[in-house]
Amino acid sequence: MHQTGSGPVTFVNAVIAGGRGALRVAGSRIASVNCAARPGDLACAGDAVVDLRGDRVLPGLINAHDHLQLNTLPALPAPGLFDNAREWISQVNLRRRSDPAFEAGVAVALNERLLIGGMKNLLSGVTTVAHHDPLYPFLAGEHFPTRVVNHCGWSHSLYIDGEEEVRNSYRSTPPSWPWIIHAAEGVDAEARDEFSRLDALGCVGPNTLIVHGVALDGAQRARLEIAGAGLIWCPSSNLRLFGRTAQVTELCRHGRVALGTDSRLSGSRDLLSELGMAREAAGMDEAALESLVTRDAAALLKLDDRGKLRAGARADLLVLPAGLPLTSATRADIRLVVLGGRALYADTDYAEVMMPSTHWAAVHVDGKPKMLESGLAAALSTARAGESGVSISELTWRAA
Ligand SMILES: [Zn+2]
């Protein structure tokens, strides 16, 4: 077996969709997938072959809601027990002026804060993030740890932007792009009325994605579904702030829900923690939960080149240990993350066969030795706001 470097690679003995098979990557795309292949069936002459020995391959995960620049700020105390989003935003603004730790967090350079937001996602197997704020230039750069959705319209909310700006935002978003807005985030009448106000403004259509939806009642959820719209569900944030979350069972059954972490100001540590929370909150089975961060998320965000393992899709991959359910996994369990055909985060054995040693830096993640792409490790080593639980052991790694 030789290192894959940048040439074609075939993963064999991989668990894919319940079967044991092979997956071939050429350049930045998946070239072919065979769920029942024997080792060697797919590999072409000259391919590097990586034996996964029964480890499971999934599409790289999609985090449908985050604010990438806010993940280094101190979290709000839980439970918040607010009635609506306006109340918790004003609490954030108060802390911004009165809490030294919060002020210090805000003072860290924007790109460093964005980097930590990217690392949070990459280390949890996320390869695509829907970021709900301006698309800062650093997010589109080749050194950012994940993809960030760029073909998307968004508005913060009715209470911050006002009706006219919200309507203009929706109307100026091409129908082929998703349009995303915080709405029904709370438990009072103000939160409950937001969906109807959006509908009256003509802003509930097939490309509309409502973030939170805690206050939606049954009729509103039915209307959302009939309109072809979707819900981005962030249960950790909802439970912390309001003590309850959206009713998602029916919407999930019809593929109308994607899962998001929100930022760590109110949300969970990462998308893997959020999946665990979703399992507790909604009692869905493993396959339904996985689709909230893969297939259904891609469909709602109109990303037809990811979210499924199929020929032609982007080679964004997550490898989990054999037999470990995704919703029980932590970031230290992850065996390998590949973005566009490039391995970025791995256990040592896969790191050795995937890329030359100069590609990697040795790190510890939650106490477990791991390998991180050296450029990301170098950037992380100089960031004032570090990622809690991650330490860099060696910036230049040499395989034993
Ligand atoms: Zn948000």
Short mmCIF file of C-alpha atoms and ligand atoms in Angstrom, two decimals:
data_model
loop_
_atom_site.label_atom_id
_atom_site.label_comp_id
_atom_site.label_asym_id
_atom_site.label_seq_id
_atom_site.Cartn_x
_atom_site.Cartn_y
_atom_site.Cartn_z
CA MET A 1 0.00 0.00 0.00
CA HIS A 2 1.45 3.40 -0.86
CA GLN A 3 0.33 6.85 0.23
CA THR A 4 -2.59 8.22 -1.70
CA GLY A 5 -1.22 11.77 -2.01
CA SER A 6 -3.39 13.47 -4.60
CA GLY A 7 -3.96 10.55 -6.99
CA PRO A 8 -7.08 8.40 -7.24
CA VAL A 9 -7.83 6.32 -4.17
CA THR A 10 -10.14 3.39 -3.62
CA PHE A 11 -11.43 2.65 -0.13
CA VAL A 12 -12.14 -1.05 0.26
CA ASN A 13 -13.78 -3.12 3.00
CA ALA A 14 -15.92 -0.07 3.78
CA VAL A 15 -19.35 -0.30 5.34
CA ILE A 16 -21.56 1.78 3.01
CA ALA A 17 -25.33 1.95 3.44
CA GLY A 18 -25.36 -1.26 5.46
CA GLY A 19 -23.32 -3.33 3.00
CA ARG A 20 -19.60 -3.90 2.75
CA GLY A 21 -18.16 -2.41 -0.41
CA ALA A 22 -15.81 0.05 -2.03
CA LEU A 23 -15.74 3.72 -2.90
CA ARG A 24 -13.39 5.32 -5.42
CA VAL A 25 -12.33 8.98 -5.26
CA ALA A 26 -10.67 10.74 -8.20
CA GLY A 27 -9.61 14.33 -7.60
CA SER A 28 -12.23 16.21 -5.61
CA ARG A 29 -15.17 13.95 -6.57
CA ILE A 30 -16.49 10.48 -5.84
CA ALA A 31 -15.85 8.46 -9.01
CA SER A 32 -17.86 5.36 -8.12
CA VAL A 33 -19.57 3.60 -5.24
CA ASN A 34 -20.35 -0.09 -5.01
CA CYS A 35 -22.07 -1.15 -1.84
CA ALA A 36 -21.30 -4.84 -2.41
CA ALA A 37 -17.86 -4.73 -4.03
CA ARG A 38 -15.07 -7.09 -3.16
CA PRO A 39 -11.65 -5.56 -2.58
CA GLY A 40 -10.22 -4.68 -5.99
CA ASP A 41 -13.55 -4.55 -7.85
CA LEU A 42 -13.49 -0.78 -8.26
CA ALA A 43 -9.81 0.06 -8.05
CA CYS A 44 -8.16 0.99 -11.33
CA ALA A 45 -4.51 0.29 -12.05
CA GLY A 46 -2.43 2.88 -10.26
CA ASP A 47 -5.03 3.65 -7.58
CA ALA A 48 -3.91 3.80 -3.99
CA VAL A 49 -6.00 1.38 -1.95
CA VAL A 50 -7.04 2.12 1.63
CA ASP A 51 -8.41 -0.84 3.56
CA LEU A 52 -11.09 0.43 5.98
CA ARG A 53 -11.43 -3.01 7.65
CA GLY A 54 -15.14 -2.59 8.25
CA ASP A 55 -15.14 1.06 9.23
CA ARG A 56 -18.15 2.97 8.00
CA VAL A 57 -18.17 5.71 5.35
CA LEU A 58 -20.77 8.48 5.42
CA PRO A 59 -21.07 11.67 3.42
CA GLY A 60 -19.39 14.60 5.21
CA LEU A 61 -21.97 16.07 7.58
CA ILE A 62 -23.90 19.30 6.94
CA ASN A 63 -24.46 21.75 9.80
CA ALA A 64 -27.49 23.74 8.65
CA HIS A 65 -27.11 26.62 11.12
CA ASP A 66 -24.16 28.30 12.77
CA HIS A 67 -22.74 31.76 13.36
CA LEU A 68 -19.10 30.91 12.78
CA GLN A 69 -17.66 34.03 14.42
CA LEU A 70 -19.50 33.54 17.74
CA ASN A 71 -18.20 30.17 18.90
CA THR A 72 -15.43 31.47 21.16
CA LEU A 73 -17.70 33.67 23.29
CA PRO A 74 -18.80 32.50 26.76
CA ALA A 75 -22.08 30.59 26.63
CA LEU A 76 -25.21 31.99 28.19
CA PRO A 77 -26.05 30.42 31.55
CA ALA A 78 -28.59 27.61 31.26
CA PRO A 79 -31.47 27.47 31.57
CA GLY A 80 -32.21 30.95 30.26
CA LEU A 81 -35.99 30.67 30.43
CA PHE A 82 -36.61 33.53 28.09
CA ASP A 83 -39.95 34.03 26.33
CA ASN A 84 -38.65 35.12 22.95
CA ALA A 85 -35.49 35.78 21.00
CA ARG A 86 -35.63 39.53 21.54
CA GLU A 87 -35.09 38.92 25.27
CA TRP A 88 -32.06 36.71 24.88
CA ILE A 89 -30.45 38.95 22.27
CA SER A 90 -30.76 41.90 24.69
CA GLN A 91 -29.11 39.74 27.37
CA VAL A 92 -26.20 39.13 24.97
CA ASN A 93 -25.92 42.84 24.26
CA LEU A 94 -25.87 43.59 27.99
CA ARG A 95 -23.07 41.08 28.59
CA ARG A 96 -21.16 42.56 25.70
CA ARG A 97 -20.92 45.79 27.70
CA SER A 98 -20.60 44.40 31.23
CA ASP A 99 -18.83 41.02 31.18
CA PRO A 100 -15.01 41.26 30.83
CA ALA A 101 -14.73 37.66 29.52
CA PHE A 102 -17.31 38.42 26.88
CA GLU A 103 -15.63 41.70 25.91
CA ALA A 104 -12.27 39.91 25.63
CA GLY A 105 -13.84 37.29 23.38
CA VAL A 106 -15.31 39.91 21.07
CA ALA A 107 -11.92 41.67 20.88
CA VAL A 108 -10.24 38.63 19.27
CA ALA A 109 -9.63 39.17 15.54
CA LEU A 110 -12.57 38.13 13.36
CA ASN A 111 -10.60 35.64 11.24
CA GLU A 112 -9.31 33.87 14.35
CA ARG A 113 -12.83 33.53 15.67
CA LEU A 114 -14.01 32.25 12.29
CA LEU A 115 -11.17 29.71 12.27
CA ILE A 116 -12.34 28.30 15.60
CA GLY A 117 -15.88 28.09 14.22
CA GLY A 118 -14.49 26.12 11.28
CA MET A 119 -12.44 23.83 13.53
CA LYS A 120 -15.46 23.15 15.72
CA ASN A 121 -17.24 21.86 12.64
CA LEU A 122 -14.41 19.98 10.91
CA LEU A 123 -13.46 18.02 14.04
CA SER A 124 -17.05 16.80 14.35
CA GLY A 125 -17.13 15.48 10.78
CA VAL A 126 -18.88 18.51 9.27
CA THR A 127 -17.72 19.44 5.78
CA THR A 128 -20.44 22.00 4.89
CA VAL A 129 -21.81 24.78 7.12
CA ALA A 130 -24.73 27.16 6.50
CA HIS A 131 -23.35 30.30 8.18
CA HIS A 132 -26.04 32.81 9.16
CA ASP A 133 -24.19 36.11 8.93
CA PRO A 134 -22.24 37.97 6.22
CA LEU A 135 -20.06 35.75 4.06
CA TYR A 136 -16.77 37.13 5.35
CA PRO A 137 -13.92 36.73 2.79
CA PHE A 138 -12.00 34.31 5.05
CA LEU A 139 -14.88 31.83 4.83
CA ALA A 140 -14.46 31.51 1.07
CA GLY A 141 -10.67 31.07 1.26
CA GLU A 142 -8.97 27.77 0.54
CA HIS A 143 -7.57 27.64 4.09
CA PHE A 144 -10.95 27.57 5.82
CA PRO A 145 -11.55 24.13 7.39
CA THR A 146 -14.97 23.47 5.80
CA ARG A 147 -17.13 24.55 2.91
CA VAL A 148 -19.54 27.37 3.68
CA VAL A 149 -22.82 27.62 1.76
CA ASN A 150 -22.54 30.63 -0.52
CA HIS A 151 -25.55 30.37 -2.83
CA CYS A 152 -28.08 31.39 -0.23
CA GLY A 153 -30.19 34.39 0.77
CA TRP A 154 -30.78 35.23 4.40
CA SER A 155 -32.27 37.72 6.79
CA HIS A 156 -31.67 37.74 10.55
CA SER A 157 -35.26 37.97 11.74
CA LEU A 158 -38.38 40.11 11.66
CA TYR A 159 -37.56 41.67 15.05
CA ILE A 160 -34.11 42.84 13.96
CA ASP A 161 -34.51 43.57 10.24
CA GLY A 162 -38.16 44.64 10.05
CA GLU A 163 -40.81 43.59 7.53
CA GLU A 164 -39.68 45.64 4.55
CA GLU A 165 -36.08 44.47 4.70
CA VAL A 166 -37.15 40.87 5.21
CA ARG A 167 -39.50 40.98 2.21
CA ASN A 168 -36.81 42.60 0.04
CA SER A 169 -34.33 39.95 1.08
CA TYR A 170 -36.73 37.15 0.15
CA ARG A 171 -37.67 38.73 -3.18
CA SER A 172 -34.06 39.32 -4.17
CA THR A 173 -33.06 35.70 -3.50
CA PRO A 174 -33.19 33.48 -6.61
CA PRO A 175 -35.80 30.70 -6.19
CA SER A 176 -33.08 28.14 -6.84
CA TRP A 177 -31.26 29.27 -3.67
CA PRO A 178 -32.45 28.64 -0.11
CA TRP A 179 -33.60 31.68 1.86
CA ILE A 180 -33.04 31.39 5.62
CA ILE A 181 -34.45 33.38 8.56
CA HIS A 182 -34.73 32.98 12.35
CA ALA A 183 -38.43 32.76 13.18
CA ALA A 184 -40.83 31.53 15.86
CA GLU A 185 -37.86 31.44 18.26
CA GLY A 186 -39.59 31.60 21.61
CA VAL A 187 -42.71 30.54 23.47
CA ASP A 188 -44.90 33.67 23.58
CA ALA A 189 -47.40 35.32 21.24
CA GLU A 190 -44.73 37.46 19.56
CA ALA A 191 -42.79 34.34 18.58
CA ARG A 192 -45.97 32.54 17.54
CA ASP A 193 -47.06 35.38 15.24
CA GLU A 194 -43.82 35.58 13.29
CA PHE A 195 -44.58 32.71 10.93
CA SER A 196 -47.98 34.17 10.01
CA ARG A 197 -46.36 37.57 9.45
CA LEU A 198 -43.79 35.99 7.14
CA ASP A 199 -46.56 34.18 5.28
CA ALA A 200 -48.53 37.41 4.88
CA LEU A 201 -45.41 39.07 3.46
CA GLY A 202 -45.17 36.33 0.83
CA CYS A 203 -41.97 34.96 2.34
CA VAL A 204 -43.03 31.35 2.89
CA GLY A 205 -42.23 29.44 -0.29
CA PRO A 206 -40.37 26.35 -1.53
CA ASN A 207 -36.97 27.86 -0.79
CA THR A 208 -37.82 29.21 2.69
CA LEU A 209 -36.03 27.71 5.68
CA ILE A 210 -37.20 28.76 9.13
CA VAL A 211 -34.55 28.48 11.85
CA HIS A 212 -35.90 27.32 15.26
CA GLY A 213 -39.71 27.24 14.86
CA VAL A 214 -40.18 26.57 18.60
CA ALA A 215 -43.52 28.39 18.67
CA LEU A 216 -44.99 26.88 15.49
CA ASP A 217 -48.37 25.26 16.10
CA GLY A 218 -49.78 22.30 14.16
CA ALA A 219 -51.53 24.44 11.56
CA GLN A 220 -48.38 26.48 10.96
CA ARG A 221 -46.27 23.35 10.57
CA ALA A 222 -48.81 22.01 8.06
CA ARG A 223 -48.73 25.31 6.16
CA LEU A 224 -44.92 25.22 6.13
CA GLU A 225 -44.99 21.74 4.66
CA ILE A 226 -47.63 22.56 2.03
CA ALA A 227 -45.54 25.55 0.94
CA GLY A 228 -42.59 23.19 0.38
CA ALA A 229 -40.58 25.09 2.99
CA GLY A 230 -38.38 23.58 5.68
CA LEU A 231 -37.27 23.89 9.28
CA ILE A 232 -33.74 24.13 10.62
CA TRP A 233 -33.90 22.57 14.05
CA CYS A 234 -31.48 23.55 16.86
CA PRO A 235 -32.79 21.68 19.92
CA SER A 236 -29.84 22.39 22.27
CA SER A 237 -30.15 26.14 21.83
CA ASN A 238 -33.95 26.03 22.16
CA LEU A 239 -33.88 23.99 25.36
CA ARG A 240 -31.20 26.19 26.91
CA LEU A 241 -33.01 29.43 26.12
CA PHE A 242 -36.66 28.51 26.35
CA GLY A 243 -36.91 25.12 28.07
CA ARG A 244 -38.61 23.55 25.04
CA THR A 245 -38.03 22.91 21.36
CA ALA A 246 -39.92 22.59 18.09
CA GLN A 247 -42.29 19.72 17.33
CA VAL A 248 -40.50 18.05 14.46
CA THR A 249 -41.76 14.47 14.18
CA GLU A 250 -44.08 14.93 11.19
CA LEU A 251 -41.82 17.38 9.39
CA CYS A 252 -38.86 14.99 9.80
CA ARG A 253 -40.92 12.14 8.40
CA HIS A 254 -41.43 14.16 5.23
CA GLY A 255 -37.83 15.27 4.85
CA ARG A 256 -38.50 18.89 5.81
CA VAL A 257 -35.97 19.23 8.66
CA ALA A 258 -32.22 19.85 8.80
CA LEU A 259 -30.23 19.96 12.03
CA GLY A 260 -28.09 22.93 13.09
CA THR A 261 -25.91 23.66 16.09
CA ASP A 262 -26.35 27.43 16.24
CA SER A 263 -23.29 29.07 17.84
CA ARG A 264 -21.92 28.01 21.23
CA LEU A 265 -23.41 31.16 22.73
CA SER A 266 -26.59 29.14 23.10
CA GLY A 267 -25.98 25.85 21.29
CA SER A 268 -24.11 22.60 21.78
CA ARG A 269 -20.38 21.97 21.44
CA ASP A 270 -20.71 20.55 17.93
CA LEU A 271 -23.02 18.74 15.53
CA LEU A 272 -22.31 15.34 17.11
CA SER A 273 -23.51 16.65 20.50
CA GLU A 274 -26.52 18.14 18.72
CA LEU A 275 -27.38 14.76 17.19
CA GLY A 276 -27.33 13.23 20.67
CA MET A 277 -29.68 15.97 21.87
CA ALA A 278 -31.95 15.45 18.85
CA ARG A 279 -32.17 11.74 19.63
CA GLU A 280 -33.24 12.52 23.20
CA ALA A 281 -35.69 15.24 22.18
CA ALA A 282 -37.48 13.51 19.31
CA GLY A 283 -36.89 9.80 19.85
CA MET A 284 -36.21 9.15 16.16
CA ASP A 285 -34.27 6.18 14.87
CA GLU A 286 -30.66 6.38 13.77
CA ALA A 287 -31.39 6.50 10.02
CA ALA A 288 -33.85 9.39 10.43
CA LEU A 289 -31.37 11.32 12.56
CA GLU A 290 -28.57 10.80 10.05
CA SER A 291 -30.67 12.16 7.23
CA LEU A 292 -31.08 15.46 9.15
CA VAL A 293 -27.33 16.08 8.72
CA THR A 294 -26.84 14.48 5.29
CA ARG A 295 -29.53 13.82 2.68
CA ASP A 296 -32.36 16.03 3.96
CA ALA A 297 -30.02 18.90 4.85
CA ALA A 298 -28.53 18.83 1.35
CA ALA A 299 -31.98 18.78 -0.27
CA LEU A 300 -33.30 21.69 1.81
CA LEU A 301 -30.15 23.75 1.24
CA LYS A 302 -30.34 22.89 -2.46
CA LEU A 303 -26.88 21.33 -2.48
CA ASP A 304 -27.26 18.56 -5.03
CA ASP A 305 -23.57 17.64 -5.03
CA ARG A 306 -23.35 16.39 -1.45
CA GLY A 307 -25.26 14.67 1.34
CA LYS A 308 -25.19 11.26 -0.42
CA LEU A 309 -22.45 8.85 -1.43
CA ARG A 310 -22.84 8.67 -5.19
CA ALA A 311 -20.69 9.01 -8.28
CA GLY A 312 -20.18 12.67 -9.19
CA ALA A 313 -20.76 14.02 -5.68
CA ARG A 314 -18.04 15.96 -3.91
CA ALA A 315 -15.56 13.69 -2.16
CA ASP A 316 -16.51 14.98 1.30
CA LEU A 317 -16.34 11.93 3.54
CA LEU A 318 -16.59 10.95 7.19
CA VAL A 319 -15.26 7.58 8.40
CA LEU A 320 -16.55 6.20 11.70
CA PRO A 321 -15.28 3.19 13.64
CA ALA A 322 -16.99 -0.11 12.83
CA GLY A 323 -20.25 -0.50 14.70
CA LEU A 324 -20.40 2.97 16.27
CA PRO A 325 -23.71 4.79 15.62
CA LEU A 326 -23.25 8.36 14.41
CA THR A 327 -25.43 9.75 17.19
CA SER A 328 -23.19 8.12 19.83
CA ALA A 329 -19.92 9.33 18.29
CA THR A 330 -17.72 12.10 19.65
CA ARG A 331 -15.08 14.00 17.73
CA ALA A 332 -12.36 11.85 19.34
CA ASP A 333 -14.02 8.73 17.85
CA ILE A 334 -13.82 9.99 14.26
CA ARG A 335 -11.40 7.94 12.14
CA LEU A 336 -11.09 10.24 9.11
CA VAL A 337 -12.54 13.39 7.54
CA VAL A 338 -11.95 14.10 3.83
CA LEU A 339 -12.85 17.39 2.16
CA GLY A 340 -12.87 17.45 -1.63
CA GLY A 341 -10.60 14.41 -1.76
CA ARG A 342 -8.10 15.79 0.79
CA ALA A 343 -7.76 14.17 4.20
CA LEU A 344 -7.82 16.88 6.89
CA TYR A 345 -8.37 15.07 10.21
CA ALA A 346 -7.49 11.45 10.89
CA ASP A 347 -6.33 8.74 13.18
CA THR A 348 -2.63 8.01 12.79
CA ASP A 349 -3.05 4.76 10.82
CA TYR A 350 -5.19 6.44 8.15
CA ALA A 351 -3.02 9.56 8.17
CA GLU A 352 0.02 7.45 7.29
CA VAL A 353 -1.60 5.84 4.28
CA MET A 354 -3.54 8.86 3.07
CA MET A 355 -0.90 11.59 2.81
CA PRO A 356 2.85 12.18 3.26
CA SER A 357 4.01 13.02 6.77
CA THR A 358 4.65 16.66 5.79
CA HIS A 359 0.89 17.02 5.30
CA TRP A 360 0.19 16.35 8.96
CA ALA A 361 0.67 17.77 12.44
CA ALA A 362 0.23 15.64 15.55
CA VAL A 363 -2.52 16.86 17.88
CA HIS A 364 -4.52 15.65 20.84
CA VAL A 365 -8.28 15.97 20.71
CA ASP A 366 -10.02 15.41 24.04
CA GLY A 367 -6.95 13.47 25.17
CA LYS A 368 -6.72 11.19 22.13
CA PRO A 369 -3.83 11.40 19.62
CA LYS A 370 -4.99 12.52 16.18
CA MET A 371 -3.58 14.03 13.01
CA LEU A 372 -4.61 17.42 11.66
CA GLU A 373 -3.64 18.97 8.31
CA SER A 374 -0.49 20.97 9.05
CA GLY A 375 -1.70 24.32 7.67
CA LEU A 376 -4.78 24.20 9.90
CA ALA A 377 -2.64 23.18 12.88
CA ALA A 378 -0.25 26.07 12.23
CA ALA A 379 -3.13 28.55 12.06
CA LEU A 380 -4.65 27.08 15.22
CA SER A 381 -1.32 27.30 17.07
CA THR A 382 -1.18 31.07 16.60
CA ALA A 383 -4.85 31.81 17.29
CA ARG A 384 -5.40 33.61 20.59
CA ALA A 385 -8.79 32.01 20.97
CA GLY A 386 -7.91 28.32 20.94
CA GLU A 387 -10.25 25.38 20.60
CA SER A 388 -10.90 23.88 24.03
CA GLY A 389 -9.79 20.23 24.24
CA VAL A 390 -7.40 20.50 21.29
CA SER A 391 -3.63 20.73 21.78
CA ILE A 392 -0.92 20.61 19.15
CA SER A 393 1.83 18.15 19.96
CA GLU A 394 4.09 18.47 16.90
CA LEU A 395 3.65 20.90 14.06
CA THR A 396 5.84 18.78 11.79
CA TRP A 397 4.99 15.15 12.19
CA ARG A 398 7.17 12.25 11.17
CA ALA A 399 5.70 8.79 10.93
CA ALA A 400 7.47 6.27 13.12
ZN ZN B 1 -28.90 31.59 14.81
#
